[in-house]
Coordinates of C-alpha atoms (C1' of nucleotides) in Angstrom, one line a residue:
Chain A
M10 CA 0.4 -0.2 0.5
P11 CA 1.9 3.0 -1.2
I12 CA 1.9 6.4 0.1
T13 CA -0.4 8.8 -1.8
V14 CA 1.2 12.3 -2.1
L15 CA -1.0 15.7 -4.2
L16 CA 1.1 18.0 -5.2
V17 CA -0.1 21.4 -5.0
D18 CA 2.0 24.6 -5.7
D19 CA 1.9 27.1 -8.9
E20 CA 5.0 26.6 -10.8
P21 CA 3.9 23.2 -13.3
L22 CA 8.0 23.1 -13.2
V23 CA 8.2 22.0 -9.0
R24 CA 5.4 20.0 -10.0
A25 CA 7.2 17.9 -12.5
G26 CA 10.1 18.3 -10.1
L27 CA 9.0 16.7 -7.5
R28 CA 6.7 14.2 -9.5
A29 CA 9.7 13.0 -10.7
V30 CA 11.6 12.1 -7.3
L31 CA 9.0 10.8 -6.0
E32 CA 7.2 8.6 -8.2
A33 CA 11.0 7.1 -8.8
Q34 CA 10.3 5.7 -5.2
A35 CA 7.8 2.4 -5.3
D36 CA 6.6 2.4 -2.1
I37 CA 5.1 6.8 -2.9
E38 CA 2.6 7.1 -5.6
V39 CA 1.0 10.9 -6.6
V40 CA -2.4 11.0 -7.6
G41 CA -3.1 14.5 -8.4
E42 CA -1.9 18.0 -8.6
A43 CA -3.0 21.3 -8.2
A44 CA -2.1 24.6 -9.4
D45 CA -3.9 26.9 -5.8
G46 CA -5.1 26.6 -2.8
A47 CA -8.7 26.7 -4.0
A48 CA -8.4 23.5 -5.6
V49 CA -7.5 21.1 -2.5
I50 CA -10.6 20.9 -0.4
P51 CA -12.4 18.6 -3.4
L52 CA -9.3 17.1 -5.2
I53 CA -8.7 16.2 -1.6
R54 CA -12.4 14.4 -0.8
Q55 CA -12.1 12.8 -4.4
L56 CA -8.7 11.0 -3.9
R57 CA -8.2 11.0 0.0
P58 CA -4.1 11.9 -0.3
H59 CA -1.9 10.4 2.8
V60 CA 0.2 13.6 2.4
V61 CA -0.7 17.1 0.0
A62 CA 2.6 18.5 -0.5
M63 CA 1.5 22.3 -0.3
D64 CA 3.7 25.4 -1.4
V65 CA 3.6 28.3 0.8
R66 CA 3.5 31.2 -1.5
M67 CA 0.2 31.4 -4.2
P68 CA -1.9 33.0 -5.3
L69 CA -5.3 32.5 -4.6
L70 CA -4.9 30.5 -2.2
D71 CA -2.2 30.8 -0.3
G72 CA -0.5 27.5 2.1
I73 CA -1.9 28.7 5.1
E74 CA -5.3 30.0 4.7
A75 CA -5.3 26.5 2.8
T76 CA -4.0 24.4 5.0
K77 CA -6.0 25.8 7.9
A78 CA -9.2 25.7 5.5
V79 CA -7.9 21.6 4.5
L80 CA -7.7 21.0 8.9
K81 CA -10.7 22.7 9.2
T82 CA -13.7 21.1 6.9
I83 CA -11.3 17.9 5.9
A84 CA -12.7 15.3 8.7
D85 CA -9.5 13.3 9.1
P86 CA -7.6 15.5 7.2
P87 CA -4.2 14.0 5.2
K88 CA -0.8 15.2 6.7
I89 CA 0.3 18.8 4.5
L90 CA 4.1 19.0 3.6
V91 CA 4.9 22.9 3.0
V92 CA 7.3 23.6 0.3
T93 CA 9.1 26.3 0.4
T94 CA 12.0 27.9 -1.6
F95 CA 13.1 30.5 1.2
E96 CA 14.6 29.5 4.7
N97 CA 13.9 31.6 7.4
D98 CA 10.2 31.4 5.8
E99 CA 8.6 33.3 7.7
Y100 CA 4.7 32.5 6.3
V101 CA 6.6 28.1 7.2
Y102 CA 6.5 29.2 10.2
Q103 CA 2.8 30.7 10.2
A104 CA 1.6 27.2 8.0
L105 CA 3.2 25.3 11.1
R106 CA 1.4 27.2 13.0
A107 CA -1.9 26.6 11.4
G108 CA -1.4 22.7 11.5
A109 CA 1.9 22.5 9.3
D110 CA 3.5 19.0 9.2
G111 CA 6.1 20.5 8.4
F112 CA 8.3 21.9 5.6
L113 CA 10.4 21.1 3.2
L114 CA 13.0 22.9 0.5
K115 CA 12.5 23.2 -2.5
R116 CA 16.1 23.2 -3.0
A117 CA 16.7 19.3 -1.1
R118 CA 18.1 16.8 -2.3
P119 CA 15.9 13.8 -3.6
A120 CA 16.5 11.8 -0.7
E121 CA 16.1 14.4 1.2
I122 CA 12.6 14.7 -0.6
V123 CA 11.9 11.7 -0.3
H124 CA 12.9 11.8 3.2
A125 CA 10.7 13.6 4.1
V126 CA 7.4 12.4 2.5
R127 CA 8.2 9.2 4.3
L128 CA 8.9 11.0 7.9
V129 CA 5.1 13.0 7.7
A130 CA 3.4 9.7 6.2
E131 CA 4.5 8.0 9.1
G132 CA 2.9 10.6 11.6
E133 CA 6.2 11.9 12.7
T134 CA 6.4 15.8 12.2
L135 CA 9.3 17.3 10.7
L136 CA 10.1 20.3 12.7
F137 CA 13.3 21.9 12.9
P138 CA 15.5 19.8 15.7
A139 CA 14.0 16.5 15.1
A140 CA 13.9 16.8 11.2
V141 CA 17.3 18.0 11.4
R142 CA 18.9 15.4 13.6
S143 CA 17.3 12.4 11.5
L144 CA 18.3 14.1 8.5
A145 CA 22.0 14.1 10.3
A146 CA 22.1 10.8 12.1
E147 CA 21.4 9.8 8.2
Y148 CA 24.0 12.1 6.2
G149 CA 26.1 13.1 8.6
N150 CA 29.5 11.8 9.9
R151 CA 29.9 10.1 13.8
Q152 CA 31.8 12.8 15.7
A153 CA 29.9 16.1 14.0
R154 CA 26.6 14.3 15.0
E155 CA 27.8 13.7 18.6
A156 CA 29.2 16.9 18.4
L157 CA 26.0 18.4 17.6
E158 CA 23.7 16.4 20.1
R159 CA 26.1 17.2 23.2
A160 CA 25.4 20.7 22.0
A161 CA 21.7 20.8 22.1
L162 CA 20.9 24.2 20.9
T163 CA 18.5 26.1 21.4
E164 CA 15.3 27.0 19.1
R165 CA 17.5 30.3 18.9
E166 CA 20.3 29.4 18.9
E167 CA 20.1 27.1 15.9
A168 CA 18.3 30.1 14.0
V169 CA 21.5 31.9 14.7
L170 CA 23.6 28.8 13.1
R171 CA 21.6 28.3 9.9
L172 CA 21.9 32.4 9.1
I173 CA 25.3 32.2 10.1
A174 CA 25.8 29.4 7.8
R175 CA 24.1 31.6 5.2
G176 CA 26.6 34.0 5.0
L177 CA 25.5 36.3 7.0
T178 CA 27.3 38.5 9.4
N179 CA 25.9 39.6 13.5
A180 CA 24.7 42.6 11.8
E181 CA 22.9 41.2 9.3
I182 CA 22.5 38.0 11.5
A183 CA 20.6 41.1 13.7
A184 CA 18.7 42.8 11.0
E185 CA 16.9 39.5 10.5
L186 CA 16.1 38.5 13.7
Y187 CA 15.0 41.5 14.6
V188 CA 17.1 41.5 17.1
G189 CA 19.6 44.2 18.5
L190 CA 23.8 43.7 17.5
E191 CA 24.7 42.5 21.2
T192 CA 22.0 40.1 21.4
V193 CA 23.5 37.9 18.5
K194 CA 27.0 37.9 19.0
S195 CA 25.0 36.6 22.8
H196 CA 24.0 33.5 20.6
V197 CA 26.6 33.9 18.2
S198 CA 29.4 32.9 21.1
A199 CA 27.1 30.2 22.3
V200 CA 26.8 28.4 19.2
L201 CA 30.5 28.6 19.1
A202 CA 30.9 27.0 22.7
K203 CA 28.3 24.4 22.3
L204 CA 29.9 23.2 19.1
G205 CA 33.1 24.0 19.9
A206 CA 33.9 26.0 17.4
R207 CA 36.6 28.5 17.6
D208 CA 34.9 30.9 14.9
R209 CA 32.4 31.4 12.8
T210 CA 34.2 29.6 10.1
Q211 CA 34.5 26.3 12.1
A212 CA 30.4 26.4 13.2
V213 CA 29.2 26.7 9.4
I214 CA 31.6 23.3 8.8
T215 CA 30.8 21.9 11.9
A216 CA 26.9 22.2 10.1
Y217 CA 27.7 20.9 7.0
E218 CA 29.6 17.8 8.2
S219 CA 27.0 16.9 11.0
G220 CA 24.3 17.7 8.6
F221 CA 22.4 20.2 10.4
V222 CA 22.7 22.2 6.5
T223 CA 22.9 20.3 3.2
P224 CA 24.0 21.3 0.4
A225 CA 22.1 21.7 -2.9
Chain B
M4 CA 16.6 13.6 -35.2
P5 CA 15.6 15.3 -31.9
I6 CA 16.8 17.6 -30.3
T7 CA 19.2 17.3 -27.3
V8 CA 19.7 19.4 -24.3
L9 CA 21.9 19.7 -21.6
L10 CA 20.4 20.6 -18.0
V11 CA 22.1 22.9 -16.0
D12 CA 20.8 23.7 -12.8
D13 CA 22.3 23.5 -9.2
E14 CA 19.0 22.1 -8.1
P15 CA 18.2 18.6 -8.9
L16 CA 14.2 19.7 -7.9
V17 CA 14.6 22.0 -10.7
R18 CA 16.3 19.5 -13.2
A19 CA 14.0 16.9 -12.5
G20 CA 11.5 19.2 -13.6
L21 CA 12.7 19.9 -16.6
R22 CA 14.5 16.4 -17.6
A23 CA 10.1 15.4 -16.8
V24 CA 8.6 18.7 -18.7
L25 CA 10.9 17.6 -21.8
E26 CA 11.6 14.5 -22.2
A27 CA 7.5 14.0 -22.6
Q28 CA 8.2 15.5 -26.5
A29 CA 8.9 13.3 -29.1
D30 CA 11.1 15.5 -30.7
I31 CA 13.9 16.6 -27.4
E32 CA 15.7 14.1 -25.6
V33 CA 18.3 15.6 -22.5
V34 CA 21.2 13.5 -22.6
G35 CA 23.3 14.7 -19.1
E36 CA 23.2 17.0 -16.1
A37 CA 25.0 19.2 -14.4
A38 CA 24.8 20.9 -10.8
D39 CA 27.3 23.7 -11.5
G40 CA 29.4 25.7 -14.5
A41 CA 32.0 24.3 -13.2
A42 CA 31.5 20.9 -15.0
V43 CA 29.3 21.7 -18.4
I44 CA 32.9 22.2 -20.7
P45 CA 33.5 18.3 -20.6
L46 CA 30.1 17.7 -20.5
I47 CA 29.5 19.4 -23.9
R48 CA 32.5 17.8 -25.0
Q49 CA 31.2 14.7 -24.6
L50 CA 27.4 14.9 -25.1
R51 CA 27.1 17.8 -28.0
P52 CA 23.9 18.7 -27.4
H53 CA 22.0 20.9 -29.5
V54 CA 20.9 22.9 -26.4
V55 CA 22.4 23.3 -23.0
A56 CA 19.8 24.8 -20.4
M57 CA 22.0 26.5 -18.1
D58 CA 21.2 28.5 -14.4
V59 CA 22.0 32.4 -14.1
R60 CA 22.6 31.5 -10.0
M61 CA 25.0 28.8 -9.3
P62 CA 28.4 28.0 -6.9
L63 CA 31.7 28.1 -8.3
L64 CA 30.9 29.1 -11.9
D65 CA 28.2 30.8 -12.2
G66 CA 25.7 30.7 -15.3
I67 CA 27.6 34.4 -16.6
E68 CA 30.8 32.6 -16.4
A69 CA 29.9 29.0 -17.6
T70 CA 28.5 30.7 -20.4
K71 CA 31.1 33.0 -21.4
A72 CA 34.2 30.2 -21.0
V73 CA 31.5 27.6 -23.0
L74 CA 31.6 30.5 -26.3
K75 CA 35.4 30.8 -25.7
T76 CA 36.7 27.2 -25.4
I77 CA 33.8 25.5 -27.8
A78 CA 34.3 25.4 -31.2
D79 CA 30.5 25.1 -32.5
P80 CA 29.4 26.2 -29.4
P81 CA 25.3 24.9 -28.0
K82 CA 22.7 27.1 -28.2
I83 CA 22.6 28.3 -24.4
L84 CA 19.0 28.8 -22.7
V85 CA 19.5 30.5 -19.4
V86 CA 16.8 29.5 -16.8
T87 CA 16.1 32.1 -13.7
T88 CA 14.1 32.7 -11.0
F89 CA 13.0 36.1 -11.0
E90 CA 11.7 37.9 -14.0
N91 CA 14.3 41.6 -13.5
D92 CA 17.3 39.4 -12.8
E93 CA 20.5 41.9 -13.5
Y94 CA 22.4 38.4 -14.0
V95 CA 19.7 37.3 -17.0
Y96 CA 20.8 40.7 -18.9
Q97 CA 24.8 39.4 -18.4
A98 CA 24.3 36.4 -19.1
L99 CA 23.0 37.6 -22.2
R100 CA 26.3 40.3 -23.1
A101 CA 27.9 36.7 -22.4
G102 CA 26.4 34.7 -25.5
A103 CA 23.4 33.3 -24.2
D104 CA 20.6 32.9 -27.1
G105 CA 17.4 33.2 -24.9
F106 CA 16.4 33.2 -21.0
L107 CA 13.4 31.4 -19.8
L108 CA 11.7 31.8 -16.3
K109 CA 11.5 28.8 -14.1
R110 CA 8.0 29.3 -13.8
A111 CA 6.8 29.0 -16.9
R112 CA 4.1 27.0 -18.3
P113 CA 5.4 23.2 -19.8
A114 CA 4.1 24.2 -23.5
E115 CA 6.3 27.6 -23.1
I116 CA 9.4 26.2 -21.3
V117 CA 9.1 23.4 -24.7
H118 CA 8.9 25.8 -27.1
A119 CA 11.1 28.6 -25.7
V120 CA 13.5 25.4 -26.4
R121 CA 12.8 24.9 -29.8
L122 CA 12.9 28.2 -30.4
V123 CA 16.9 27.9 -29.4
A124 CA 17.1 24.7 -31.3
E125 CA 16.5 26.6 -34.4
G126 CA 18.4 29.1 -34.4
E127 CA 16.0 31.7 -32.7
T128 CA 16.8 34.4 -30.0
L129 CA 14.4 34.3 -27.5
L130 CA 13.9 37.7 -26.7
F131 CA 15.9 41.4 -27.5
P132 CA 17.0 38.8 -30.7
A133 CA 18.8 41.9 -32.3
A134 CA 20.4 42.7 -29.2
V135 CA 21.9 39.8 -28.2
R136 CA 23.3 39.1 -31.2
S137 CA 25.5 42.1 -31.6
L138 CA 26.2 42.4 -27.7
A139 CA 27.7 38.8 -28.1
A140 CA 29.1 39.9 -31.0
E141 CA 31.0 43.0 -29.3
Y142 CA 32.0 41.2 -26.8
G143 CA 32.5 38.1 -27.5
N144 CA 36.0 36.3 -27.2
R145 CA 37.9 39.1 -24.9
Q146 CA 35.8 38.9 -22.0
A147 CA 35.4 35.9 -22.1
R148 CA 38.6 35.1 -22.0
E149 CA 38.8 37.7 -19.3
A150 CA 36.0 36.3 -17.2
L151 CA 37.7 32.4 -17.1
E152 CA 40.8 33.9 -15.9
R153 CA 38.8 35.8 -13.4
A154 CA 37.0 32.5 -12.5
A155 CA 39.5 29.8 -12.0
L156 CA 41.2 29.0 -8.9
T157 CA 45.3 28.7 -9.4
E158 CA 46.3 25.3 -8.3
R159 CA 48.3 27.5 -4.8
E160 CA 44.9 29.0 -4.2
E161 CA 43.0 26.0 -4.9
A162 CA 44.7 24.8 -2.0
V163 CA 44.8 27.6 0.7
L164 CA 40.5 27.3 0.1
R165 CA 40.3 23.5 1.2
L166 CA 42.4 24.7 4.2
I167 CA 39.4 27.6 4.8
A168 CA 37.3 24.9 5.0
R169 CA 39.1 22.7 7.4
G170 CA 38.9 25.7 9.8
L171 CA 41.9 27.0 9.5
T172 CA 43.1 30.5 10.6
N173 CA 45.6 32.1 8.1
A174 CA 48.3 31.7 11.0
E175 CA 47.8 28.4 10.8
I176 CA 47.5 27.8 6.5
A177 CA 51.1 29.5 6.7
A178 CA 52.5 27.0 8.6
E179 CA 50.8 24.2 7.4
L180 CA 52.1 26.3 3.5
Y181 CA 55.6 26.5 5.1
V182 CA 55.2 30.2 3.5
G183 CA 54.5 33.7 5.5
L184 CA 51.6 35.0 6.4
E185 CA 51.1 38.0 4.6
T186 CA 51.2 35.4 1.1
V187 CA 48.3 33.9 2.8
K188 CA 46.1 36.4 3.4
S189 CA 47.2 37.9 -0.7
H190 CA 46.0 34.1 -1.7
V191 CA 42.5 33.9 0.6
S192 CA 42.0 37.7 -0.8
A193 CA 42.5 36.5 -4.5
V194 CA 40.0 33.4 -3.7
L195 CA 37.0 35.6 -2.1
A196 CA 37.4 37.8 -5.0
K197 CA 37.0 35.1 -7.3
L198 CA 34.0 33.1 -5.7
G199 CA 32.2 36.3 -5.3
A200 CA 32.2 35.7 -2.0
R201 CA 32.9 38.8 1.4
D202 CA 34.6 37.0 3.8
R203 CA 36.4 33.5 4.2
T204 CA 33.1 31.8 6.0
Q205 CA 31.0 32.8 3.0
A206 CA 33.8 30.7 1.0
V207 CA 33.0 27.5 3.1
I208 CA 29.6 27.7 2.4
T209 CA 30.7 27.9 -1.4
A210 CA 32.8 25.8 -0.8
Y211 CA 30.5 23.1 0.3
E212 CA 28.1 24.4 -1.8
S213 CA 29.3 24.1 -5.2
G214 CA 31.1 20.3 -3.7
F215 CA 34.7 22.0 -4.3
V216 CA 34.3 19.9 -0.6
T217 CA 31.8 17.9 0.3
P218 CA 30.4 16.8 3.5
A219 CA 31.9 13.2 5.2
Chain C
dC5 C1' 7.5 31.4 46.2
dG6 C1' 12.4 30.7 44.2
dG7 C1' 14.8 29.2 41.4
dC8 C1' 16.4 27.7 36.3
dG9 C1' 17.1 28.7 31.6
dT10 C1' 16.5 31.5 27.6
dC11 C1' 16.3 35.7 25.6
dT12 C1' 17.4 39.9 25.3
dC13 C1' 20.7 44.3 25.8
dC14 C1' 25.2 46.5 27.7
dC15 C1' 30.4 47.4 28.2
dC16 C1' 35.5 46.9 27.0
dC17 C1' 38.8 45.2 24.7
dG18 C1' 41.9 42.9 21.7
dT19 C1' 42.8 40.5 17.6
dG20 C1' 42.2 38.1 13.2
dC21 C1' 40.2 39.5 9.2
dG22 C1' 39.7 41.4 4.9
dG23 C1' 40.9 45.8 1.4
dG24 C1' 44.5 49.0 -0.3
dG25 C1' 48.1 49.9 -2.6
dG26 C1' 53.3 48.1 -4.1
dA27 C1' 57.4 44.9 -5.0
dG28 C1' 60.4 40.9 -6.5
dA29 C1' 61.6 36.6 -8.3
dC30 C1' 60.8 32.9 -11.8
dG31 C1' 59.0 30.3 -15.4
dA32 C1' 56.1 30.3 -19.2
dT33 C1' 55.1 32.3 -23.5
dC34 C1' 55.2 34.9 -27.9
Chain D
dG24 C1' 64.0 40.3 -25.2
dA25 C1' 59.6 42.2 -23.2
dT26 C1' 55.2 40.8 -21.1
dC27 C1' 52.6 37.6 -18.4
dG28 C1' 50.6 35.1 -14.5
dT29 C1' 52.2 33.3 -10.5
dC30 C1' 53.7 32.6 -5.5
dT31 C1' 56.3 35.4 -2.6
dC32 C1' 56.3 38.9 1.1
dC33 C1' 56.0 44.1 2.6
dC34 C1' 53.1 48.7 4.0
dC35 C1' 48.4 51.1 6.1
dC36 C1' 44.4 50.9 8.1
dG37 C1' 39.4 50.1 9.5
dC38 C1' 36.1 47.1 11.4
dA39 C1' 33.6 42.9 12.3
dC40 C1' 34.7 39.4 15.7
dG41 C1' 34.5 37.2 19.4
dG42 C1' 36.2 36.3 24.8
dG43 C1' 35.5 38.4 29.7
dG44 C1' 31.8 40.6 32.7
dG45 C1' 27.2 41.2 33.7
dA46 C1' 22.0 42.4 34.2
dG47 C1' 16.8 42.7 33.3
dA48 C1' 12.6 40.6 31.8
dC49 C1' 9.7 36.5 31.3
dG50 C1' 7.6 31.9 31.6
dC51 C1' 8.6 27.1 33.5
dC52 C1' 8.3 23.9 37.4
dG53 C1' 8.9 22.6 41.5

DNA sequence: CGGCGTCTCCCCCGTGCGGGGGAGACGATC
DNA sequence: GATCGTCTCCCCCGCACGGGGGAGACGCCG
């Protein structure tokens, strides 16, 4: 009994890409597509998919409203996997708050995309800590992974590390997170201490080596 | 005799999408894929595609430099279709000036994507036909040569980048390579300039994202 | 209630970093 | 022979970075 998936994205190219990646798996079947959130509800009623892969940014009805609508109107709703282009997308957080079960970056590698679909299908929530750790378990080397687990970064520190790993300066991180520069410096220092990194450069290396962030 | 296409994009998802869309056509065949511009030239030599669908924004060697490099080094070069996410992308204009034959939005409909590939394969230029040709003719070889020289790391610079990507400071790199600190600083500056990185942190990110170094 | 952790912000301070110049030595190329 | 690129080394300079210390606000939990 395969995992059935409904794709919801306004870009046909992305739908085709997700379809190609997912259909390559024996246990996953793409049962339908929709170009915007407005078409989702009847399609779910008709197809009863296990998982809905839903873009956050769509015309007419975006992923957040669509997620709310689905959870409100569908009894025994499917798992909702939010798809996004940008890592630190405020819409993603809104969608997760609205009840989505996980999020997925468009630039993720095929193996990660498949992994994400399987996880949410099993009832796991693919949020930050769990998702990252399991991916780290799958891809990362042991020492780096253990270093991360020993570290147990706080939510805020994870956010800061992610921005460090995108090449931002402390000032830019402060602007991104709407906090002061001194606050960022505090978080950065905590991250470096927990990772055993001497500077932000080594922190980025650890982030990659542990699978906390992954190359495209 | 089908139109043969080489896909160059750092996102596997986009490659899969383009492949799905194009392979659905009887007269179009995707003969290869590459994740960044650095791998393009040997692949073109090997596969001799009619059309290269090339992302503008890529790590290490972006679409602009890659386009210049292809037109400079390949005799009887393929048509180059620049692929982009954003409509008003300054990089697109740079790529067209570099000699690309057309551009394509990632959010285009499948029919448009197919249309674009067929057009450039026939020798038509997509958007600004005259402008593209004249600009390509005007800038042609000179800029291409300069660009290549600007883009490719020297042996020493590669060694320095590898050490940067292992978390070493300039002083440590100097000790490792048995040279002076000032020498290392010169190489580091050259690496940053060529990679378009603001600091060593961004250089490490580029090193990972481009596959120059890979997680364990 | 009182502790504890997290997040926020502030001070001082040393220094590694990166940009801006330039310059000599060597080999390859023309 | 002259030119070019690479590798080497040097100067000055501004500043982002990271360590050291501390502190107030909030929520959680025993």
